[in-house]
Each structure stands twice: as structure tokens, then as C-alpha cells.
Amino acid sequence: MTQAQTETGLIAAEPTDVEVVWSRTALVIIDMQRDFLEPGGFGETLGNDVSLLQSAVAPCQMVLQAARARGLLVVHTREGHLPDLSDAPPAKIERGAPSLRIGDPGPMGRILIRGEAGHDIVPALYPAAGEIVIDKPGKGAFYATALGDILKTHGIDTLLVCGVTTEVCVNTTVREANDRGYRCIVLDDCCASYFPQFHEIGLQMIKAQGGIFGWVSGSTAVLAAMTTASPQPLTASA
Ligand code: TIU
């Protein structure tokens, strides 16, 4: 292996600091879509104040830029459905009393439908050419997607997880990843919720009990680890 492939970083986190091998670490940015972050999309139709998610954009952008500079695998996800709704369970479409339902026409196109303006990722975090974009019909990024196969192909064992919302798609994805053997490090300020108390509790649920689902860190700690010289740059293997 080359030195670059074995470079490690030590990320300050809770409940413990965590060492990562950068070549085995992917940045996963969950559902930073206009449908969740901007007025007129799915999040607002559910009755939410979408401005509450804005706090995650700038920290995510800094981590994304650093991950690109370090050559990490970058994965973006988008929640949404096919135009014919064949992958949208009626139980999801019919639930609650939103102002517009999934598939209805809205100011950013049909709500939560692939290919519509609202379904796309916000400009500040737009995927670069060649970055992986996972379109997912559910809350978890592993359900009905190729994410597991893609991570395996790239030899990934650790996920840096960002995105929205903390207690819904971020938590669901972290739980799926945990059961599949991935180490998840959730970046607190790179996540957000329409319910600030759910954001806090959602993070506590991950790091409690010795890190029952993973670790919680933040953009500052991850940026520091990415830009600090590796504590153990070489392994014995040639
Ligand atoms: N409503 C809510 O908080 N979230 C979602 O519906 N999807 C995601 O979290 N992406």
C-alpha cells in the first residue's frame, strides 16, 4: 500500500475520539435537497419551518470541500420517487394532512419526485462531476439502493455522516449502516432538524451507551483531523 492509502486521522468525538483511515472513509451527505431546505417543498408541505435546516449548509460545505481536497469518497443522497410513484408506498403518500402530497405539483415542481427542481440538491452543496448520488425511496440510504455495494467496492469501513433531518433520514441511515458493520461518525453541526430538541436527542441516541450506533463529532474536529499530519502514516505492509 502507498503512504496515502494508509494515512490515518484522529477525530475528536463522543463518546471517544476515533481513528480513521482516510482511504476507507466516505463522506455521506444525506438529503440536502431543496425539497427539505427551501420554501415550497416537501418539508414545508408537512407544516415545518424549513429555515431551521439552514444552519447545516455552511458546515457541510466546509467538510465537503475538505473531503474533496483529501480525495475522500463523497456520497450524496436524495429522497424521492419515480414520476409514476411506483416506488412510493401508498402508506407514505396518504399519511398525515400535508398541504400538498408527494407527486402533487408545487412551486418547485412535483413534490419529492426525481427530476423535479425541488428534488435536487441545494446549490451550495451541489455534487461535483463523478461524485456518487444515491436516489433513495425511503428514509434509510441503504434501503432499495446500491449504496452497500458501492461502499464495498471502494473498501469503505467508516462513514462521516451529514445532512437532514437528524432524527429521520440521518438516524435511519446510521442505524442501517451500523447493522451492516460500518463505523458512523455523525457531524452534529452538519445535521439539522425541524425540531431542535429532536436534533439534540437524535444525536444523544447515537453516542449513548458507549456509542451504541456510533460517534458524534462536528465540522471543526473533522476539519482539524483532515488537515493534521497523520499520527501513524505508515503500516508494515508493503
Ligand atoms: N420530515 C423529515 O423530517 N424528514 C424527511 O421526511 N426526510 C429526511 O429526513 N430526509
Coordinates of C-alpha atoms and ligand atoms in Angstrom, one line a residue:
M1 CA 0.0 0.0 0.0
T2 CA 1.2 3.6 -0.5
Q3 CA 1.5 6.0 2.3
A4 CA -1.5 8.0 1.1
Q5 CA -3.7 4.9 1.2
T6 CA -2.8 4.2 4.8
E7 CA -2.9 7.7 6.2
T8 CA -4.9 8.0 9.3
G9 CA -6.6 10.7 11.2
L10 CA -7.7 11.1 14.8
I11 CA -11.1 12.7 15.1
A12 CA -12.2 14.3 18.4
A13 CA -15.7 12.8 19.1
E14 CA -18.1 11.5 21.7
P15 CA -18.2 9.1 23.5
T16 CA -14.5 8.6 22.5
D17 CA -12.1 10.0 19.9
V18 CA -11.9 7.8 16.8
E19 CA -9.1 7.0 14.4
V20 CA -9.9 6.7 10.8
V21 CA -8.1 5.6 7.7
W22 CA -9.0 8.2 5.2
S23 CA -8.9 5.9 2.2
R24 CA -11.6 3.7 3.9
T25 CA -13.7 6.7 5.0
A26 CA -16.6 8.2 3.0
L27 CA -18.4 11.4 3.4
V28 CA -22.1 10.8 3.2
I29 CA -24.4 13.8 2.9
I30 CA -28.0 12.9 3.4
D31 CA -30.8 14.6 1.5
M32 CA -29.6 18.2 1.4
Q33 CA -32.4 18.9 -1.2
R34 CA -34.4 21.9 -2.0
D35 CA -37.5 19.9 -1.1
F36 CA -36.4 19.9 2.6
L37 CA -34.4 23.2 2.8
E38 CA -36.4 25.6 0.7
P39 CA -39.9 27.0 1.0
G40 CA -42.5 25.3 -1.3
G41 CA -41.0 21.8 -1.0
F42 CA -41.9 18.6 0.8
G43 CA -40.7 19.8 4.2
E44 CA -42.9 22.9 4.2
T45 CA -45.9 20.9 3.0
L46 CA -45.6 18.9 6.2
G47 CA -46.0 22.1 8.2
N48 CA -42.3 22.7 9.0
D49 CA -40.3 25.9 9.3
V50 CA -37.6 25.0 6.7
S51 CA -35.3 27.8 7.7
L52 CA -34.3 25.6 10.7
L53 CA -32.3 23.5 8.4
Q54 CA -30.1 26.3 7.0
S55 CA -27.6 26.0 9.9
A56 CA -26.2 22.8 8.4
V57 CA -25.3 24.2 5.0
A58 CA -22.1 26.2 5.7
P59 CA -20.5 23.5 7.9
C60 CA -21.4 20.8 5.4
Q61 CA -19.9 22.9 2.7
M62 CA -16.6 23.2 4.6
V63 CA -16.4 19.5 5.2
L64 CA -17.3 18.7 1.6
Q65 CA -14.5 21.0 0.3
A66 CA -12.0 19.4 2.7
A67 CA -13.2 15.9 1.8
R68 CA -12.7 16.7 -1.9
A69 CA -9.3 18.1 -1.2
R70 CA -8.3 14.9 0.7
G71 CA -9.7 12.7 -2.0
L72 CA -12.3 11.0 0.2
L73 CA -15.2 9.1 -1.4
V74 CA -18.1 11.5 -1.4
V75 CA -21.7 10.2 -1.5
H76 CA -24.8 12.5 -1.8
T77 CA -28.3 11.1 -1.2
R78 CA -31.7 12.3 -2.4
E79 CA -35.0 11.1 -1.0
G80 CA -37.6 10.9 -3.8
H81 CA -39.8 8.9 -6.0
L82 CA -40.2 7.9 -9.7
P83 CA -42.7 10.1 -11.6
D84 CA -45.2 7.2 -11.8
L85 CA -45.0 6.8 -8.0
S86 CA -44.4 3.1 -8.4
D87 CA -41.8 3.2 -5.7
A88 CA -43.8 5.3 -3.3
P89 CA -45.9 3.2 -0.9
P90 CA -49.5 4.4 -0.5
A91 CA -48.9 4.4 3.3
K92 CA -46.3 7.1 2.7
I93 CA -48.3 9.1 0.2
E94 CA -51.5 9.1 2.2
R95 CA -50.0 9.7 5.6
G96 CA -50.9 12.9 7.5
A97 CA -52.5 16.0 6.2
P98 CA -49.9 17.9 4.2
S99 CA -50.8 20.9 2.2
L100 CA -49.5 19.1 -0.9
R101 CA -48.9 15.3 -1.2
I102 CA -46.0 13.5 -2.7
G103 CA -46.4 13.8 -6.5
D104 CA -48.6 16.9 -6.4
P105 CA -47.4 20.0 -8.4
G106 CA -45.8 22.6 -6.3
P107 CA -43.7 25.8 -6.8
M108 CA -40.5 23.7 -7.3
G109 CA -42.2 21.0 -9.5
R110 CA -43.9 17.9 -8.3
I111 CA -43.3 17.2 -4.6
L112 CA -40.4 14.8 -3.9
I113 CA -40.3 13.5 -7.5
R114 CA -37.0 12.6 -9.2
G115 CA -36.0 15.1 -11.9
E116 CA -38.0 18.0 -10.4
A117 CA -36.3 21.2 -9.2
G118 CA -37.3 20.6 -5.6
H119 CA -35.8 17.1 -5.6
D120 CA -32.3 18.4 -6.5
I121 CA -29.5 19.2 -4.0
V122 CA -29.1 22.8 -2.9
P123 CA -26.6 24.8 -5.0
A124 CA -24.2 25.3 -2.1
L125 CA -23.7 21.5 -1.8
Y126 CA -24.2 20.5 -5.4
P127 CA -22.4 17.3 -6.3
A128 CA -19.2 17.6 -8.4
A129 CA -18.8 15.6 -11.6
G130 CA -18.0 12.0 -10.7
E131 CA -19.4 12.1 -7.1
I132 CA -21.9 9.4 -6.2
V133 CA -25.5 10.4 -6.0
I134 CA -27.8 7.8 -4.4
D135 CA -31.5 8.2 -5.2
K136 CA -33.5 6.5 -2.4
P137 CA -37.2 6.0 -2.0
G138 CA -37.0 5.5 1.8
K139 CA -35.6 7.3 4.8
G140 CA -32.5 5.0 5.0
A141 CA -29.9 5.3 2.3
F142 CA -29.3 1.5 2.2
Y143 CA -32.9 0.5 1.6
A144 CA -33.6 -0.2 -2.1
T145 CA -30.3 1.4 -3.3
A146 CA -26.8 0.2 -4.4
L147 CA -25.1 2.1 -1.6
G148 CA -23.9 -1.0 0.2
D149 CA -22.4 -2.5 -3.0
I150 CA -20.7 0.9 -3.8
L151 CA -19.2 1.2 -0.4
K152 CA -17.9 -2.4 -0.5
T153 CA -16.4 -1.8 -3.9
H154 CA -14.5 1.2 -2.6
G155 CA -13.3 -0.6 0.6
I156 CA -15.1 1.8 2.9
D157 CA -15.5 0.9 6.6
T158 CA -16.2 4.4 8.1
L159 CA -18.9 7.0 7.3
L160 CA -18.8 10.7 8.1
V161 CA -22.5 11.4 8.1
C162 CA -24.0 14.9 7.5
G163 CA -27.5 16.0 6.4
V164 CA -31.1 16.3 7.2
T165 CA -33.1 15.6 9.2
T166 CA -31.1 14.4 12.2
E167 CA -33.8 12.1 13.7
V168 CA -35.4 10.9 10.4
C169 CA -33.1 10.2 7.4
V170 CA -29.8 10.6 9.2
N171 CA -30.7 8.4 12.1
T172 CA -32.3 5.8 9.9
T173 CA -29.2 5.6 7.7
V174 CA -26.9 5.4 10.7
R175 CA -28.9 2.5 12.1
E176 CA -28.9 0.7 8.8
A177 CA -25.1 1.3 8.4
N178 CA -24.4 0.2 12.0
D179 CA -26.1 -3.2 11.3
R180 CA -24.1 -3.5 8.2
G181 CA -20.8 -3.1 10.1
Y182 CA -19.9 0.5 9.2
R183 CA -18.5 2.8 11.8
C184 CA -20.5 6.0 11.7
I185 CA -19.3 9.4 12.8
V186 CA -22.2 11.9 12.8
L187 CA -21.2 15.6 12.5
D188 CA -23.6 17.5 14.8
D189 CA -23.4 21.0 13.2
C190 CA -23.7 19.4 9.7
C191 CA -27.1 18.0 10.6
A192 CA -30.3 19.7 11.4
S193 CA -33.9 19.1 12.2
Y194 CA -37.2 20.9 12.0
F195 CA -37.4 20.1 15.8
P196 CA -34.3 21.3 17.6
Q197 CA -35.0 19.0 20.5
F198 CA -35.2 16.0 18.2
H199 CA -31.8 17.0 16.7
E200 CA -30.2 17.0 20.2
I201 CA -31.9 13.8 21.3
G202 CA -31.2 12.1 17.9
L203 CA -27.5 12.8 18.4
Q204 CA -27.6 11.6 22.0
M205 CA -29.3 8.3 20.9
I206 CA -26.3 7.6 18.6
K207 CA -23.5 8.3 21.1
A208 CA -25.1 7.0 24.4
Q209 CA -24.3 3.6 25.9
G210 CA -20.6 3.8 24.7
G211 CA -21.7 4.7 21.2
I212 CA -24.5 2.3 20.6
F213 CA -24.8 3.4 16.9
G214 CA -21.6 5.3 16.5
W215 CA -19.8 8.6 17.4
V216 CA -20.8 12.2 17.3
S217 CA -18.3 14.8 16.3
G218 CA -18.5 18.1 14.4
S219 CA -17.1 20.0 11.4
T220 CA -14.4 21.7 13.4
A221 CA -13.0 18.5 14.8
V222 CA -13.2 16.7 11.4
L223 CA -11.6 19.6 9.6
A224 CA -8.8 19.6 12.1
A225 CA -8.3 15.9 11.7
M226 CA -8.3 16.2 7.9
T227 CA -5.6 18.9 7.9
T228 CA -3.4 17.5 10.6
A229 CA -0.4 15.3 9.8
S230 CA -1.3 11.6 10.2
P231 CA -0.2 10.2 13.6
Q232 CA 0.6 6.9 12.1
P233 CA 1.4 7.5 8.4
L234 CA 2.8 4.0 7.5
T235 CA 1.9 0.4 8.2
A236 CA 4.2 -2.5 8.0
S237 CA 2.6 -3.9 4.8
A238 CA 4.5 -3.1 1.6
Ligands
TIU1 N1 -39.7 15.0 7.5 C1 -38.5 14.8 7.9 O1 -38.0 15.3 9.0 N2 -37.6 14.2 7.1 C2 -37.9 13.5 5.9 O2 -39.0 13.3 5.6 N3 -36.8 13.0 5.2 C3 -35.5 13.2 5.6 O3 -35.2 13.3 6.8 N4 -34.6 13.3 4.6

